């Protein structure tokens, strides 16, 4: 569904089953192609190579995600936020970006980082506790994954306002979940973005659950209906349809580059696994709900379409599977082979220049560590 300033609410409640299907899509769950006047023009030029690349990166994201979960279960990572089921939203939107665009992800956007060119170690070293940020944000144009819910929306808006003043056509993108829309940061960011016509895209991955609370606690009506209240046009799309995700992001980016300001995308998807590896979703959601969403699997959907169109065969699938296994092996090697630095190095690079307060904290911490050595010597 498309929302504008004059059409800012849906007739369906967020807790109605029909409201979940009240979305724009191009691919049905069985992979069949349907027409959509809003989305079709934005993906009309996608080549077979680009479509196969979408599928490939979605498969790689799922394999990477499975490896992250396994590494955490084996004690190699402190935590992992699974993204299984959300690959289309992440990969589809990321594939629409230009090199100069800058993304501000939450902790779950592994597929976005893959699309921006992250290296194997980039996915795991921060979750292992080895680095504050595992990658150089200047090389992949991605901010460190944000743990504070919704804070990245303000960072993205500020970056966009800076790009605007620099005369750049680059666009900022903030990714967050449905639960973040209840945070003040997200709403404040939308006020600033609208008021200053900032070139920023807000991507809300509505995966139906904010930790253990259903989306119906966050929003009585579809979340995309909120944005027009801030003067921000929005699209509500099927987040398990990779083509719809590419199309929606292209629409939003085009608006931003033409100086028309921010856009909001609600991608209706589903978190198939736990909120994080410290969570047990069986305590708060019905297995039948999970089974129902499994029938809408984003990778199977795109694969069915590509096979039906003769763009993908068993040989191509084997190549993708090998690439996914190779990525997982590289991620595992980067994690297990990481060298743990001395604990006091956590104070390095907090500021670009020496800082008296940080130096004092470091000295106090060194005294604290020395106390353990003295105890051991007794």
XYZ file of C-alpha atoms in Angstrom:
378
model
C 0.000 0.000 0.000
C 1.162 3.506 -0.813
C 0.692 6.235 1.766
C 0.808 9.962 1.108
C 0.065 12.993 3.202
C -3.589 12.752 2.208
C -3.798 9.010 2.638
C -2.125 8.324 5.912
C -3.882 5.346 7.452
C -4.980 1.857 6.594
C -8.444 0.376 6.914
C -6.998 -2.770 8.461
C -5.768 -3.097 12.032
C -2.214 -4.332 12.492
C -3.505 -7.364 14.378
C -5.769 -8.444 11.513
C -4.396 -11.151 9.213
C -5.535 -9.134 6.183
C -3.395 -6.213 7.325
C -0.256 -8.357 7.004
C -1.145 -8.993 3.355
C -2.156 -5.382 2.692
C 1.195 -4.723 1.046
C 2.710 -3.975 -2.326
C 4.444 -6.921 -3.947
C 5.738 -8.162 -7.281
C 6.382 -11.810 -6.439
C 3.729 -13.970 -4.809
C 4.873 -16.470 -2.138
C 4.927 -19.221 -4.786
C 7.271 -17.162 -6.961
C 4.746 -16.153 -9.596
C 5.084 -12.625 -10.975
C 2.196 -10.174 -10.632
C 1.765 -6.641 -11.901
C 2.028 -3.632 -9.624
C 1.793 -0.152 -11.115
C 3.745 1.446 -8.266
C 6.691 -0.964 -8.130
C 7.058 -2.375 -11.647
C 8.697 0.689 -13.242
C 11.496 0.611 -10.693
C 12.659 -2.924 -11.518
C 11.906 -3.068 -15.235
C 15.608 -2.818 -16.098
C 16.871 -5.582 -13.772
C 18.944 -8.022 -15.807
C 19.134 -11.801 -15.267
C 22.625 -11.257 -13.856
C 21.318 -8.741 -11.316
C 18.449 -11.021 -10.351
C 20.814 -13.943 -9.827
C 23.062 -11.681 -7.745
C 20.082 -10.863 -5.523
C 19.433 -14.557 -4.979
C 23.110 -15.302 -4.406
C 23.511 -12.635 -1.727
C 20.348 -13.777 0.024
C 21.669 -17.342 0.179
C 25.058 -16.091 1.406
C 23.347 -14.008 4.077
C 21.406 -16.996 5.364
C 24.528 -19.169 5.461
C 26.469 -16.413 7.213
C 23.657 -16.050 9.732
C 23.622 -19.782 10.462
C 27.380 -19.687 11.048
C 27.006 -16.761 13.446
C 24.450 -18.675 15.485
C 26.669 -21.779 15.531
C 29.715 -19.799 16.641
C 27.769 -18.270 19.501
C 26.446 -21.642 20.612
C 30.025 -22.941 20.607
C 31.209 -20.097 22.845
C 33.139 -18.272 20.142
C 30.814 -15.234 20.094
C 29.203 -13.475 23.017
C 25.955 -12.815 21.151
C 24.381 -12.965 17.708
C 21.188 -11.393 16.334
C 19.768 -13.801 13.724
C 18.245 -12.431 10.509
C 16.787 -15.626 9.015
C 13.624 -14.738 7.120
C 14.596 -11.112 6.557
C 17.088 -11.632 3.734
C 14.922 -10.049 1.016
C 14.446 -6.816 2.928
C 18.140 -6.481 3.678
C 19.677 -7.623 0.404
C 17.005 -6.106 -1.823
C 17.300 -2.617 -0.363
C 21.106 -2.807 -0.211
C 21.342 -3.758 -3.896
C 19.566 -0.532 -4.834
C 22.171 1.691 -3.158
C 24.899 3.677 -4.894
C 28.514 3.453 -3.652
C 28.354 6.900 -2.064
C 25.214 6.243 -0.046
C 25.726 5.625 3.663
C 23.834 3.079 5.755
C 23.122 3.162 9.473
C 22.188 -0.393 10.446
C 20.851 -1.992 13.576
C 22.489 -5.118 14.989
C 20.547 -7.478 12.673
C 21.416 -6.157 9.207
C 23.997 -8.770 8.214
C 22.682 -8.824 4.645
C 23.028 -5.055 4.319
C 26.671 -5.263 5.387
C 27.221 -8.075 2.891
C 25.788 -5.863 0.180
C 28.109 -3.041 1.180
C 31.186 -5.257 0.843
C 31.967 -6.299 4.418
C 34.799 -8.820 4.853
C 34.537 -12.096 6.818
C 36.108 -10.712 9.989
C 33.802 -7.690 9.879
C 30.800 -9.780 10.902
C 32.210 -11.391 14.011
C 35.026 -9.493 15.734
C 32.764 -6.969 17.456
C 30.393 -9.734 18.618
C 33.445 -11.588 19.911
C 34.484 -8.517 21.889
C 37.710 -7.943 19.997
C 36.821 -4.585 18.414
C 34.503 -1.663 19.047
C 33.665 -1.792 15.350
C 35.000 -4.608 13.233
C 35.098 -2.698 9.961
C 36.289 0.662 8.687
C 33.103 2.624 8.046
C 34.853 4.741 5.428
C 35.539 1.758 3.168
C 32.039 0.248 3.063
C 29.993 3.374 3.890
C 28.271 1.741 6.834
C 28.165 2.958 10.413
C 28.841 0.435 13.194
C 25.721 -1.635 13.960
C 23.683 0.219 16.557
C 22.659 -1.550 19.751
C 20.664 1.342 21.226
C 17.229 0.884 19.707
C 16.470 3.542 17.095
C 19.478 5.789 17.783
C 20.799 5.238 14.250
C 17.795 7.111 12.822
C 19.164 10.338 14.292
C 22.673 9.564 13.069
C 21.361 8.936 9.551
C 19.344 12.140 9.521
C 22.315 14.177 10.720
C 24.557 12.635 8.064
C 21.929 13.348 5.407
C 21.653 16.992 6.461
C 25.425 17.275 6.183
C 25.414 15.722 2.708
C 22.642 18.117 1.739
C 24.732 21.121 2.805
C 27.731 19.730 0.934
C 25.698 19.679 -2.263
C 26.045 15.896 -2.522
C 23.503 13.561 -4.114
C 24.384 10.772 -1.671
C 21.624 9.439 0.541
C 21.577 8.112 4.116
C 19.584 5.010 5.045
C 18.483 4.094 8.569
C 17.470 0.487 9.247
C 15.474 -0.467 12.322
C 12.731 -2.796 13.491
C 9.066 -2.268 14.266
C 9.791 -1.894 17.983
C 12.092 1.050 17.338
C 9.169 3.087 16.028
C 8.035 3.412 19.655
C 11.289 5.153 20.546
C 11.565 8.912 20.722
C 14.747 8.902 18.629
C 12.938 7.605 15.552
C 10.161 10.155 15.813
C 12.581 13.002 16.460
C 14.638 11.957 13.440
C 11.541 12.005 11.251
C 10.680 15.524 12.452
C 14.142 16.807 11.523
C 14.215 14.889 8.238
C 10.852 16.262 7.163
C 11.488 19.820 8.310
C 14.830 20.052 6.489
C 13.896 17.784 3.547
C 16.911 15.656 4.373
C 17.948 12.988 1.843
C 17.354 10.014 4.142
C 15.389 6.774 3.793
C 13.895 5.114 6.847
C 13.589 1.338 6.413
C 11.430 -0.304 9.059
C 11.802 -4.081 9.042
C 8.470 -5.051 10.553
C 9.359 -8.605 11.554
C 6.251 -8.906 13.753
C 8.110 -9.133 17.068
C 10.003 -6.566 19.150
C 11.914 -8.966 21.397
C 8.944 -10.734 23.055
C 6.226 -8.190 22.228
C 4.135 -8.484 19.046
C 3.883 -5.587 16.630
C 0.309 -5.020 17.755
C 1.719 -3.594 20.995
C 3.782 -1.096 18.964
C 1.122 -0.107 16.454
C -2.636 -0.575 16.251
C -2.543 0.239 12.536
C 0.187 -0.385 9.918
C 3.360 1.496 10.746
C 3.725 3.029 7.271
C 0.646 5.108 8.018
C 2.560 7.103 10.616
C 5.127 8.677 8.299
C 2.692 10.968 6.411
C 1.884 12.576 9.748
C 5.446 13.891 9.644
C 5.068 14.903 5.995
C 7.026 11.851 4.787
C 5.613 9.668 1.983
C 5.791 5.944 2.618
C 5.385 2.539 1.025
C 4.221 -0.618 2.767
C 5.732 -3.561 0.929
C 6.088 -7.317 1.193
C 9.463 -7.560 2.899
C 9.843 -11.174 1.754
C 9.726 -10.093 -1.894
C 13.237 -9.118 -2.968
C 12.011 -7.370 -6.121
C 9.566 -5.251 -4.150
C 12.396 -4.278 -1.803
C 14.636 -3.188 -4.678
C 11.796 -1.226 -6.224
C 10.782 0.550 -3.020
C 14.351 1.569 -2.237
C 14.905 2.850 -5.773
C 11.729 4.931 -5.438
C 12.919 6.386 -2.144
C 16.469 7.053 -3.355
C 15.188 8.785 -6.474
C 13.043 11.118 -4.376
C 15.993 11.966 -2.150
C 18.401 12.612 -5.021
C 15.881 14.955 -6.662
C 15.687 17.017 -3.490
C 12.231 15.808 -2.446
C 13.356 14.794 1.022
C 12.898 11.681 3.150
C 10.866 8.549 2.504
C 9.686 5.725 4.741
C 9.512 2.037 3.820
C 7.721 -0.501 5.984
C 8.908 -3.952 4.894
C 6.511 -6.533 6.304
C 8.584 -9.630 7.032
C 9.153 -12.137 9.837
C 11.920 -13.036 12.266
C 12.085 -16.822 11.943
C 14.549 -17.275 14.807
C 15.050 -15.711 18.229
C 15.516 -11.999 18.817
C 19.107 -12.814 19.780
C 20.841 -15.997 20.805
C 19.963 -15.207 24.426
C 16.246 -15.368 23.602
C 13.801 -18.314 23.533
C 10.930 -17.412 21.162
C 9.002 -20.594 21.983
C 8.025 -18.916 25.268
C 5.977 -16.206 23.596
C 4.908 -17.198 20.083
C 2.920 -20.000 18.499
C 4.706 -22.597 16.379
C 1.816 -22.462 13.908
C 2.621 -18.800 13.231
C 6.223 -19.668 12.444
C 5.116 -22.480 10.132
C 2.777 -20.128 8.292
C 5.534 -17.606 7.664
C 7.881 -20.381 6.554
C 5.603 -20.764 3.535
C 6.515 -17.188 2.572
C 10.264 -17.828 2.596
C 12.008 -15.037 0.651
C 14.790 -17.173 -0.827
C 12.485 -19.967 -2.021
C 10.213 -17.328 -3.557
C 12.925 -15.712 -5.669
C 14.428 -19.078 -6.557
C 11.064 -20.324 -7.852
C 10.704 -17.229 -10.014
C 14.222 -17.478 -11.452
C 13.819 -21.177 -12.244
C 10.463 -20.585 -13.911
C 12.016 -17.855 -16.070
C 15.004 -20.030 -16.998
C 17.477 -17.764 -15.191
C 18.639 -20.325 -12.617
C 19.319 -24.050 -12.795
C 20.866 -26.767 -10.630
C 24.353 -25.825 -11.761
C 23.808 -22.239 -10.694
C 22.405 -23.376 -7.369
C 25.479 -25.529 -6.758
C 27.768 -22.577 -7.438
C 25.847 -20.415 -4.968
C 25.958 -23.153 -2.338
C 29.736 -23.430 -2.717
C 30.133 -19.676 -2.383
C 27.980 -19.707 0.761
C 30.010 -22.494 2.327
C 33.249 -20.675 1.472
C 32.011 -17.474 3.126
C 30.957 -19.364 6.247
C 34.368 -21.041 6.453
C 36.116 -17.683 6.123
C 33.937 -16.160 8.831
C 34.647 -19.072 11.152
C 38.392 -18.857 10.517
C 38.371 -15.108 11.142
C 36.524 -15.624 14.422
C 38.525 -18.515 15.839
C 41.828 -17.122 14.579
C 41.304 -13.693 16.122
C 44.055 -12.436 18.420
C 42.768 -10.970 21.648
C 44.501 -7.714 22.393
C 45.604 -6.510 25.806
C 42.559 -5.342 27.820
C 43.820 -1.790 28.279
C 43.642 -1.228 24.501
C 39.887 -0.733 24.887
C 40.734 2.871 25.707
C 42.557 3.395 22.405
C 40.920 5.434 19.644
C 38.075 6.689 21.827
C 39.180 10.173 20.800
C 41.418 11.161 17.914
C 43.668 13.112 20.293
C 44.821 12.334 23.872
C 42.059 12.925 26.410
C 42.746 13.461 30.104
C 39.592 11.767 31.341
C 40.204 8.669 29.232
C 43.820 8.504 30.323
C 42.710 8.672 33.964
C 40.207 5.870 33.417
C 42.874 3.787 31.736
C 45.260 4.283 34.664
C 42.542 3.295 37.145
C 41.766 0.196 35.098
C 45.445 -0.786 34.983
C 45.585 -0.501 38.781
C 42.498 -2.713 38.971
C 44.137 -5.390 36.790
C 47.351 -5.165 38.814
C 45.345 -6.040 41.895
C 44.597 -9.483 40.462
C 48.300 -10.074 39.807
C 49.106 -9.204 43.413
C 46.449 -11.627 44.662
C 47.884 -14.373 42.473
C 51.387 -13.782 43.796
C 50.341 -14.418 47.411
